[in-house]
Short mmCIF file of C-alpha atoms in Angstrom, two decimals:
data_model
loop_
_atom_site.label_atom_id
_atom_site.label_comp_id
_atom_site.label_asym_id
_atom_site.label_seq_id
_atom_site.Cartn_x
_atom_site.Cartn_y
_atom_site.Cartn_z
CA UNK A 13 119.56 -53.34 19.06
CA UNK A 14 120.23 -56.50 21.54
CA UNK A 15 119.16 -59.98 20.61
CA UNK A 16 116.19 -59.75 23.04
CA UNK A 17 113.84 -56.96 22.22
CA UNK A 18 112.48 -54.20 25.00
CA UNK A 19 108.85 -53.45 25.81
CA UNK A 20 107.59 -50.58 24.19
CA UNK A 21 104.76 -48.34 26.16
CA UNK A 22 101.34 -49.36 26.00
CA UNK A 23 101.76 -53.60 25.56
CA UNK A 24 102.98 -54.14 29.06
CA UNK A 25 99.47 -53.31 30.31
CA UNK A 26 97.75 -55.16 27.47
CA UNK A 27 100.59 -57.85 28.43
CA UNK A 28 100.07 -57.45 32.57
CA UNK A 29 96.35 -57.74 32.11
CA UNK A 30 95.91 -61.01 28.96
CA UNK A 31 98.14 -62.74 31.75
CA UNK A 32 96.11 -62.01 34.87
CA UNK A 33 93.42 -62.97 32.51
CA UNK A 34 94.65 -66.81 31.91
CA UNK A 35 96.45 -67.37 34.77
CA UNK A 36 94.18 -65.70 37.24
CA UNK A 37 95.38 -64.03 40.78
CA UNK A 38 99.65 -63.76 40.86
CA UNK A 39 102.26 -61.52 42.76
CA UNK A 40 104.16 -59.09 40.97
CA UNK A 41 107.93 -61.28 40.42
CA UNK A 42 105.25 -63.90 39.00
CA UNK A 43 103.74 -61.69 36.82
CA UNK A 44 106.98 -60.67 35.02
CA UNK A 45 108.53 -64.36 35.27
CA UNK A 46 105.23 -65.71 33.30
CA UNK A 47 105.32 -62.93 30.86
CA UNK A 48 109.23 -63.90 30.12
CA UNK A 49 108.50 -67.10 29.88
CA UNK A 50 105.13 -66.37 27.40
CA UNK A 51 107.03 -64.29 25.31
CA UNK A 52 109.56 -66.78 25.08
CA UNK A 53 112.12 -65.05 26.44
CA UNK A 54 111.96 -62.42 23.94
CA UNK A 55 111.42 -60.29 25.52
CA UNK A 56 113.93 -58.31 27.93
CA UNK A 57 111.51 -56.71 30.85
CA UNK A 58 112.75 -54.49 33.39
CA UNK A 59 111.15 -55.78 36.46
CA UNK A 60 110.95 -52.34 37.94
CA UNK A 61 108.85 -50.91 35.21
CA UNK A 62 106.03 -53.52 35.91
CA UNK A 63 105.27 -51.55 38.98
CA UNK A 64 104.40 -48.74 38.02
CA UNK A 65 102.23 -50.04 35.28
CA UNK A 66 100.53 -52.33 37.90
CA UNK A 67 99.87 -49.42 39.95
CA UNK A 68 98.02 -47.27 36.66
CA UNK A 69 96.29 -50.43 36.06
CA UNK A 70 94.87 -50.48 39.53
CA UNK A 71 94.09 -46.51 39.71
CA UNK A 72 92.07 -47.61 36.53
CA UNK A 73 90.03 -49.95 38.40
CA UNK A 74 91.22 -52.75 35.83
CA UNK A 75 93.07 -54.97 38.40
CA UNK A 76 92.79 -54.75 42.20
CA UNK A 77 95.02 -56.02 44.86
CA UNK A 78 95.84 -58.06 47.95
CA UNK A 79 98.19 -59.19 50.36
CA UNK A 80 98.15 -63.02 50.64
CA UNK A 81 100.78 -65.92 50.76
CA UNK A 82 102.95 -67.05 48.09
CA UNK A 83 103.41 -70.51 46.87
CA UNK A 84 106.64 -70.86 48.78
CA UNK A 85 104.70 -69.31 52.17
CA UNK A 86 106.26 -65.92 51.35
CA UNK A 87 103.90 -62.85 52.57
CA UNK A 88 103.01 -61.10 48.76
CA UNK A 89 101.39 -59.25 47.16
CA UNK A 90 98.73 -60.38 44.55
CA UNK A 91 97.05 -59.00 41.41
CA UNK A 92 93.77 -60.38 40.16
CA UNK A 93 91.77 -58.72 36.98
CA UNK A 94 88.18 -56.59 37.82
CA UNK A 95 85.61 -57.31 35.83
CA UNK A 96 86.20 -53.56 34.41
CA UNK A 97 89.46 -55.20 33.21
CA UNK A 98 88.21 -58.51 31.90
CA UNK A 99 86.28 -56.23 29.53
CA UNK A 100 89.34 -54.15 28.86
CA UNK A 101 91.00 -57.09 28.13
CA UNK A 102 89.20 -57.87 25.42
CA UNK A 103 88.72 -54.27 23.92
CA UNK A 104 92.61 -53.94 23.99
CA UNK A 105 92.90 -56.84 22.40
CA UNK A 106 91.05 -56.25 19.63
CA UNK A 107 91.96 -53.01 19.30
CA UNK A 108 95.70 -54.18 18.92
CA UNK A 109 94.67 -57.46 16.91
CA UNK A 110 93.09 -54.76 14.36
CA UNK A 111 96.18 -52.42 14.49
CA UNK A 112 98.84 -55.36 13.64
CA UNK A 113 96.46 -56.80 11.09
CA UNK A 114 96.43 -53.07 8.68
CA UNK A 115 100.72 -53.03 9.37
CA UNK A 116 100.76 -56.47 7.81
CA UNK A 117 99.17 -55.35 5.08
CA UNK A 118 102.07 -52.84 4.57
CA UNK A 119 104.39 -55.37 4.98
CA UNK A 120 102.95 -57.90 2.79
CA UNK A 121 104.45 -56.42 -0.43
CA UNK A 122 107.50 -55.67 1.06
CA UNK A 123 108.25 -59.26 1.76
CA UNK A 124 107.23 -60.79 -1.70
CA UNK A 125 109.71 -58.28 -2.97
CA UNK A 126 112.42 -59.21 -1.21
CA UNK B 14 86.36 -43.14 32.51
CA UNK B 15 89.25 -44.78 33.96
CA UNK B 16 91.90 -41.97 33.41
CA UNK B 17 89.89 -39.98 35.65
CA UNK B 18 89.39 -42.92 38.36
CA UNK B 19 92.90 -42.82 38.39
CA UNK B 20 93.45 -38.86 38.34
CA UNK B 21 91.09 -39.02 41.39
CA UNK B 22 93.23 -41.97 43.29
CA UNK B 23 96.19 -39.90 42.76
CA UNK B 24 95.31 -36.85 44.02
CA UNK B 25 94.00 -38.58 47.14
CA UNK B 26 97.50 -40.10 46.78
CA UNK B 27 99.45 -36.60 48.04
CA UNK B 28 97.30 -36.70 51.28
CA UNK B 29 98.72 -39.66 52.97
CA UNK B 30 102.01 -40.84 51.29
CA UNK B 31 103.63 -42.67 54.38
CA UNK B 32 101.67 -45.96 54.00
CA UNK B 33 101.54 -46.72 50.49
CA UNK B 34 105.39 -45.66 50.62
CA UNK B 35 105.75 -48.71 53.33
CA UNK B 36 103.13 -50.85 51.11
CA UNK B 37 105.26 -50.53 48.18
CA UNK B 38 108.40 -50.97 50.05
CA UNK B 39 107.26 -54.56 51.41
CA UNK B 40 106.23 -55.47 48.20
CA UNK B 41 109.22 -54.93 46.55
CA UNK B 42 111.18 -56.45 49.54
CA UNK B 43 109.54 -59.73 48.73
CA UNK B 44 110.08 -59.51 45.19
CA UNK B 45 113.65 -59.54 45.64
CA UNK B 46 113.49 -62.12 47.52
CA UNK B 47 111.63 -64.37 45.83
CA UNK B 48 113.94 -63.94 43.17
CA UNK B 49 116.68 -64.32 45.00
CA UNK B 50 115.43 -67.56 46.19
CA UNK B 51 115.27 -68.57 42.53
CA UNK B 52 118.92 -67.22 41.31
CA UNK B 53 120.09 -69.30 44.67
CA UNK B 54 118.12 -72.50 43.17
CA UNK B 55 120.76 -71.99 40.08
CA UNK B 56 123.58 -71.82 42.35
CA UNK B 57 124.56 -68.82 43.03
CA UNK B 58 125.98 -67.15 46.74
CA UNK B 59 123.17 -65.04 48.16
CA UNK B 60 124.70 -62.12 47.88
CA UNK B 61 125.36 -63.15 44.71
CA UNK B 62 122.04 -63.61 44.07
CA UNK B 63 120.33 -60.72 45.59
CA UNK B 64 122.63 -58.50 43.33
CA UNK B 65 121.26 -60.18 40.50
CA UNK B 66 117.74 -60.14 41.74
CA UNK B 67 118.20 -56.08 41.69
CA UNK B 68 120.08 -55.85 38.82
CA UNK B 69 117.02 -57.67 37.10
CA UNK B 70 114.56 -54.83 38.94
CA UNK B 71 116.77 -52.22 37.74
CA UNK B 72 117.58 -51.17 41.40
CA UNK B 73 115.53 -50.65 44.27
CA UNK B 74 115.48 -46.88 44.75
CA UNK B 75 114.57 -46.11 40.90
CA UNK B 76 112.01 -48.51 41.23
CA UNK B 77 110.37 -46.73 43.80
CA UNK B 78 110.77 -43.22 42.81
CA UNK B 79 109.29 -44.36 39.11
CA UNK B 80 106.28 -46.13 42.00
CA UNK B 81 105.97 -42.52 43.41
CA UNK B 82 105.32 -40.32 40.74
CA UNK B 83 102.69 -42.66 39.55
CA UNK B 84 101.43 -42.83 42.82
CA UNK B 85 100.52 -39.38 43.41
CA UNK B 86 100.54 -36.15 41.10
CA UNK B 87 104.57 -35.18 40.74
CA UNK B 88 103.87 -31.87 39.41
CA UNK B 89 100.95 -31.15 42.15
CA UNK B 90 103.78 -31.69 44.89
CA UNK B 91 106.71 -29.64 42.96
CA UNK B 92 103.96 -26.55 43.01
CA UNK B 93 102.55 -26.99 46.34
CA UNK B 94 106.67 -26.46 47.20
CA UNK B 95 107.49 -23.40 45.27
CA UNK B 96 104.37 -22.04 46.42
CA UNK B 97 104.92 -22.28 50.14
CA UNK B 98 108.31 -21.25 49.38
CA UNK B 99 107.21 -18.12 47.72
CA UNK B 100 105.29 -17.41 50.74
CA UNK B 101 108.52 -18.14 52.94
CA UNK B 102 110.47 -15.65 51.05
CA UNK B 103 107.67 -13.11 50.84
CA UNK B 104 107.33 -13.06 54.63
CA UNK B 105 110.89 -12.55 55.34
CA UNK B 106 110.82 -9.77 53.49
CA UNK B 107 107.65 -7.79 54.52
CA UNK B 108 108.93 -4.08 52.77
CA UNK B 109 109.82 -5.58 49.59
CA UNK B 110 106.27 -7.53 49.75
CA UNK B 111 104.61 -4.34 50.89
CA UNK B 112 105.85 -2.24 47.71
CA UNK B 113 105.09 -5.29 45.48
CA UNK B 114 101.52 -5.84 46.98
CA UNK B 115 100.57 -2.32 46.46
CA UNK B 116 101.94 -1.91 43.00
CA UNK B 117 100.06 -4.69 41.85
CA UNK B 118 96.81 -3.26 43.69
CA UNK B 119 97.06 0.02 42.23
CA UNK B 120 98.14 -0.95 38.68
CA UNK B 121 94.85 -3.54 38.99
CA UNK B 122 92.68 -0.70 40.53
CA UNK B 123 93.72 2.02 38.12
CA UNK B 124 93.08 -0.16 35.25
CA UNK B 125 89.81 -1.38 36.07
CA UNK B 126 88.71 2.02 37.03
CA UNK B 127 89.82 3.54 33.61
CA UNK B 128 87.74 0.41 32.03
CA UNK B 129 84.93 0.93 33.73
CA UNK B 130 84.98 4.80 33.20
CA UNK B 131 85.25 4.22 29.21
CA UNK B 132 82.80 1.33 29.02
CA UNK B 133 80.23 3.73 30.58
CA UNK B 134 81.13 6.81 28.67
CA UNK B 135 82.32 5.23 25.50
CA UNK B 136 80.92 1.68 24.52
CA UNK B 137 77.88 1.67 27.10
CA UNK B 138 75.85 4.87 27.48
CA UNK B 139 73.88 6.90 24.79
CA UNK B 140 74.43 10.47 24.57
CA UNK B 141 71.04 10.59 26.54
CA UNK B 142 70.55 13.04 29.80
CA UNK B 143 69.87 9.70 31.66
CA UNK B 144 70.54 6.40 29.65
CA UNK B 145 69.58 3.96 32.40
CA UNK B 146 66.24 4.48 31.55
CA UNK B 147 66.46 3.77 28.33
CA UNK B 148 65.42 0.63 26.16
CA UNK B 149 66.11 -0.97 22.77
CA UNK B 150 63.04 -2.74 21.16
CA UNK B 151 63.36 -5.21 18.71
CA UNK B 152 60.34 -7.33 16.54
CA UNK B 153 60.77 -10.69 16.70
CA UNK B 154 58.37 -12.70 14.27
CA UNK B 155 58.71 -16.47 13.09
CA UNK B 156 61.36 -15.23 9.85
CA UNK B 157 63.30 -14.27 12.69
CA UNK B 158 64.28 -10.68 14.98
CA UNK B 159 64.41 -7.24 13.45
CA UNK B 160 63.73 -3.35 13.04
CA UNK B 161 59.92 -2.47 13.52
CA UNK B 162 58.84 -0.67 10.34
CA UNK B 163 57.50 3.45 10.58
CA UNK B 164 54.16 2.21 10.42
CA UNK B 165 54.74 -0.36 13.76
CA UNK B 166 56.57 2.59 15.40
CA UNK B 167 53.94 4.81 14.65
CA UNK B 168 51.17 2.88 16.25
CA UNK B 169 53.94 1.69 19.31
CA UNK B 170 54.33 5.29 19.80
CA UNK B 171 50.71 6.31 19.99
CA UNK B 172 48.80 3.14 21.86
CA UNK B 173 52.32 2.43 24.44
CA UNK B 174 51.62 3.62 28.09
CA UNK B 175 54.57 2.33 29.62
CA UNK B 176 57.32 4.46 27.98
CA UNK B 177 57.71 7.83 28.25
CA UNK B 178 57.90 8.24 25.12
CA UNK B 179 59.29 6.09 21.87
CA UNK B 180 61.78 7.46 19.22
CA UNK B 181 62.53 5.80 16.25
CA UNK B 182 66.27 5.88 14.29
CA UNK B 183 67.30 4.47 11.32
CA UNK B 184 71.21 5.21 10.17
CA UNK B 185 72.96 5.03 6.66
CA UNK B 186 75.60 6.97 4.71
CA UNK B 187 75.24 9.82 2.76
CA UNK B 188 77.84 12.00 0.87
CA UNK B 189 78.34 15.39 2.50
CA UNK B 190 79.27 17.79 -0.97
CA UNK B 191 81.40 20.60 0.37
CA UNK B 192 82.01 23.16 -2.01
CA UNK B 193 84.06 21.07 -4.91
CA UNK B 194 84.58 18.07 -2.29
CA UNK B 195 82.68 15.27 -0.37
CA UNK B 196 82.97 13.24 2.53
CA UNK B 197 81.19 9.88 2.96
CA UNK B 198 79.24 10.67 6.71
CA UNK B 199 76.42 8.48 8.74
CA UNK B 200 72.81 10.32 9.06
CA UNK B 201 70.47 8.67 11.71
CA UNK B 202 66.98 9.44 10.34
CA UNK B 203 65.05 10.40 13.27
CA UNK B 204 61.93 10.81 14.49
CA UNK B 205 60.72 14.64 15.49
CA UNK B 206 60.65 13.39 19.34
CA UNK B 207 64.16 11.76 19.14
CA UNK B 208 66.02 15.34 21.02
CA UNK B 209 63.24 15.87 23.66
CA UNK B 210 62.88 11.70 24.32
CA UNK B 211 66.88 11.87 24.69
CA UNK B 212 66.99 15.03 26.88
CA UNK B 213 69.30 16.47 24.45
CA UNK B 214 69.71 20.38 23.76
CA UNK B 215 71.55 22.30 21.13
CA UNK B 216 74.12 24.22 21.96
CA UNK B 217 72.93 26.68 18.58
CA UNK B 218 69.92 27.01 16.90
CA UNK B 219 67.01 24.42 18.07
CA UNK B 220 66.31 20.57 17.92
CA UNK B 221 63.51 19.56 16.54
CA UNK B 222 60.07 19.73 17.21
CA UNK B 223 57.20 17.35 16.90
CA UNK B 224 55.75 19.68 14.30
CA UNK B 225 59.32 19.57 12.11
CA UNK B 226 58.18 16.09 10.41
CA UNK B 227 54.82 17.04 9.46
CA UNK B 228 55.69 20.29 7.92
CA UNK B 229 57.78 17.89 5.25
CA UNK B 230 60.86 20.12 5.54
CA UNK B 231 63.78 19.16 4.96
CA UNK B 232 66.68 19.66 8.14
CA UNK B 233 69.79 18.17 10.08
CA UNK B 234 71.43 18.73 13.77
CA UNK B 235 74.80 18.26 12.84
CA UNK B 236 77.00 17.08 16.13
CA UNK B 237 79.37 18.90 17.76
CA UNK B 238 82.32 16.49 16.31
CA UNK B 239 81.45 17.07 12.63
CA UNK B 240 80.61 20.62 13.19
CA UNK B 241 84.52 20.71 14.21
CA UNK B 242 85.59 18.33 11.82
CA UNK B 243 83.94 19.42 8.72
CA UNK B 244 83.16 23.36 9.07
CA UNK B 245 85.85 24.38 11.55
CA UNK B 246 83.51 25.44 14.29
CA UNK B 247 81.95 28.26 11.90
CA UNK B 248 79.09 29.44 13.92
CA UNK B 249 77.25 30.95 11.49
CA UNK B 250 76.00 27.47 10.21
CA UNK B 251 72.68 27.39 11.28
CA UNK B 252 70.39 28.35 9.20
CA UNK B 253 72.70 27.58 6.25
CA UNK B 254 71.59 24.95 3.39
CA UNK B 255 74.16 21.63 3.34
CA UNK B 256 73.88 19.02 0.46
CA UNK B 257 73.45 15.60 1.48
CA UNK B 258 73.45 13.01 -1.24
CA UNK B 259 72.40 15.35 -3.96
CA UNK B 260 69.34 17.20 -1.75
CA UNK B 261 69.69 20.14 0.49
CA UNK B 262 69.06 20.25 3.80
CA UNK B 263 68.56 23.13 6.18
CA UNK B 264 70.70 23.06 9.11
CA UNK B 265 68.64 24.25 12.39
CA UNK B 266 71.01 23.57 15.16
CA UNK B 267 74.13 22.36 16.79
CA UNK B 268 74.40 19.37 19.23
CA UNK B 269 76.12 19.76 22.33
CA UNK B 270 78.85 17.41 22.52
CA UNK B 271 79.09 14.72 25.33
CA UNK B 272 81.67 15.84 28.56
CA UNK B 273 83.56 12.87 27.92
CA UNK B 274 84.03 13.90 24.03
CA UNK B 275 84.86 17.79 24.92
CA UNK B 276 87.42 16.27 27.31
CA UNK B 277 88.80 13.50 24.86
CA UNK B 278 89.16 16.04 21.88
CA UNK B 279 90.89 19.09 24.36
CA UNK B 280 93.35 16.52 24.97
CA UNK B 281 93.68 15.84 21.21
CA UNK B 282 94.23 19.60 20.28
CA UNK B 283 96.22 19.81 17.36
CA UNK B 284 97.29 16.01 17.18
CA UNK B 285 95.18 14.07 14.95
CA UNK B 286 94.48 10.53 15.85
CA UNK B 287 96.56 9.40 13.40
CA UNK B 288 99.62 11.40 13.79
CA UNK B 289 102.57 8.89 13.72
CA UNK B 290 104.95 11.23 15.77
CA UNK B 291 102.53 10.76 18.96
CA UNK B 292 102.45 6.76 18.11
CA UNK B 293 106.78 6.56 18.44
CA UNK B 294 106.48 9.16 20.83
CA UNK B 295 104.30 6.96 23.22
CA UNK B 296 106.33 3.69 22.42
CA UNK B 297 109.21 5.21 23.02
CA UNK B 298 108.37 6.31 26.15
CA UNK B 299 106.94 2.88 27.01
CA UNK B 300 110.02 0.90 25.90
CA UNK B 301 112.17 3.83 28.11
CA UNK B 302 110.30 3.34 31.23
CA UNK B 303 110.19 -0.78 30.60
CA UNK B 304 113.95 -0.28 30.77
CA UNK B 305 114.90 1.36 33.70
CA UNK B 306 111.97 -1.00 35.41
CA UNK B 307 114.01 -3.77 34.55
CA UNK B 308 117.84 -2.15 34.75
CA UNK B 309 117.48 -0.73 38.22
CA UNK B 310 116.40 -4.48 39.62
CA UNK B 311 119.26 -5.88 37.53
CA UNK B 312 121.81 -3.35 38.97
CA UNK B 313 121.28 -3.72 42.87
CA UNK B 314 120.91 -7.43 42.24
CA UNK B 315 124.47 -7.71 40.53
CA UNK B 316 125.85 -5.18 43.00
CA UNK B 317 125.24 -8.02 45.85
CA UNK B 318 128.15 -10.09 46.59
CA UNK B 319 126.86 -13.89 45.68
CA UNK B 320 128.07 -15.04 48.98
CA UNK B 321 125.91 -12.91 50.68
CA UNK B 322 122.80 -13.98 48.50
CA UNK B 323 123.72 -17.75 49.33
CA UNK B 324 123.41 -17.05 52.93
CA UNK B 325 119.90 -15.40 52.73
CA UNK B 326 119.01 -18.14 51.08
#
């Protein structure tokens, strides 16, 4: 494995949507610049793969989309969270809050040990 | 609930793919350059830059083709294709369809007319002279459905005016003594009306009449199956005493056997139904015909020279 670690399936939408969420409406190449940078650039995203995730978000009815203008007056696209998604937000969330928290508990041991 | 939002958005997807192509395109056109923008900001050439920019996207054509198939239903598309090809291939070749067409109709014809034929004569119809008209009754009380008991029959049968008349069965196993053997056989217990409600004659002796119950005696109407089965077709059963479970009956007649029956069992003649020589026989014969079914195909398609078949194609 590289020093930056890839996205497995199922966070980048949990990932697409917390972001929308705090940072409200943003274009795609914003999207995956701010979720670099909030991962700390940990994390090693394949801009392409966003897309498609974007679009299954949207066919969900968790985000919807517009064309507007970008910051630097470039015509873009933007992404902005339903209120469907607001509540998914927080259902993922805990969902995946309560799925890290029983894997620490395997852990735990593990790490005394060693 | 939102899987199937988005099942729905993709299958309205196939109908009209040239716009969100051009959508998607323009999106992605000003995501490169936005981030070209941004690697030019660090210094780099533009084309420098822009290479980057789609390195980082992991190229532009993946991109969309990974948009695509999540756009619309892939597999949908790939079937609507081989499907209209099919149909292209079929109609260039209207003799080879023709055969095809009516093998299928007459192997599906054939075998739902031999279904229907043995549901009616087999699983459907009672050996009655007209079985449409009959009906089963059941009881149905609060501990649940069930068999009415001779007393309930007795008074069904005397106050009903609808039916023609009511019979009443009951069947269990006894043990047929033969000489020093037995045989474990089912007896419906019947009432004296069950041959004349039925429309059924003997072919020997009588059935029974409406006075044989009273009289207490006690007799069977053997079928025509166990008469074969059992005493080899000896006509000079009737009137002859059998034992069934330990008490003697008097045998009074011989039931004509069904058309269907008479047919099944002349074909049967000296095979039992059990013979394992008619079971390999009959595989054999299936695997043998599967063969040539298959090899004849395989030969006149090997025999064509591949160039040829590329051409057609």
């Amino acid at each position: 494995m590289g020093g930056k670690t890839d996205v497995w399936q199922g966070t980048l939408a949990l990932m697409v949507l917390r972001t929308l969420e705090s940072m409200g409406p943003l274009h795609g190449y914003g999207l995956a610049r701010r979720i670099e940078q909030t991962s700390g650039e940990q994390l090693q995203l394949n801009y392409g793969t966003l897309y498609p995730a974007l679009l299954k978000l949207e066919q969900e009815g968790f985000i919807r989309s517009a064309w507007g203008v970008s910051e630097n007056n470039r015509r873009a696209k933007f992404y902005e969270l339903t209120k469907a998604g607001a509540r998914q937000v927080k259902k993922a969330a805990a969902e995946w809050e309560q799925t890290t928290a029983i894997l620490a508990r395997f852990l735990a041991p593990a790490q005394k040990e060693a | 609930m939102g899987s199937l939002r988005a099942l729905r958005i993709r299958f309205i997807g196939l109908l009209r793919p040239a716009r969100a192509e051009e959508d998607f395109a323009a999106e992605l056109e000003s995501h490169i350059e936005m981030h070209t923008e941004d690697f030019m900001r660090c210094g780099l050439s533009r084309a420098e830059a822009r290479r980057q920019a789609l390195l980082h996207l992991g190229g532009m054509e993946q991109t969309k083709q990974a948009h695509r198939e999540r756009r619309t239903l892939p597999w949908l598309e790939t079937l609507a294709q081989d499907l209209r090809f099919a149909l292209r291939i079929l109609i260039q070749h209207p003799g080879y369809t023709t055969v095809a067409v009516l093998t299928l109709a007459l192997g599906i014809g054939a075998n739902s007319a031999v279904f229907t034929v043995a549901q009616a004569a087999l699983l459907r119809s009672w050996p009655a002279r007209e079985p449409e008209r009959l009906v089963k009754m059941y009881s149905k009380t609060p501990q649940g459905s069930g068999d009415f008991s001779y007393p309930d029959y007795l008074d069904l049968a005397a106050q009903s005016s609808s039916m023609e008349g009511i019979l009443a069965s009951s069947r269990r196993a006894k043990i047929l003594r033969l000489g020093a053997e037995s045989q474990l056989v089912l007896d419906d217990l019947v009432s004296p009306n069950y041959f004349s409600v039925l429309g059924i004659d003997a072919q020997l002796g009588r059935t029974f009449s409406p006075a044989t119950g009273a009289a207490g005696e006690p007799v069977v109407v053997i079928s025509d199956a166990l008469w074969h089965r059992v005493f080899n077709a000896d006509p000079s059963l009737v009137g002859k005493q059998i034992w069934l479970t330990g008490r003697g009956y008097t045998v009074v007649g011989l039931l004509a056997s069904l058309l269907v029956m008479r047919l099944l069992s002349s074909l049967l003649y000296g095979v039992k139904p059990t013979d394992p020589l008619s079971y390999a026989v009959s595989a054999a014969l299936v695997v043998l015909v599967a063969l040539v079914a298959t090899w004849i195909p395989a030969r006149r398609a090997a025999a064509i020279d591949p160039m040829q078949a590329l051409r057609t194609e």
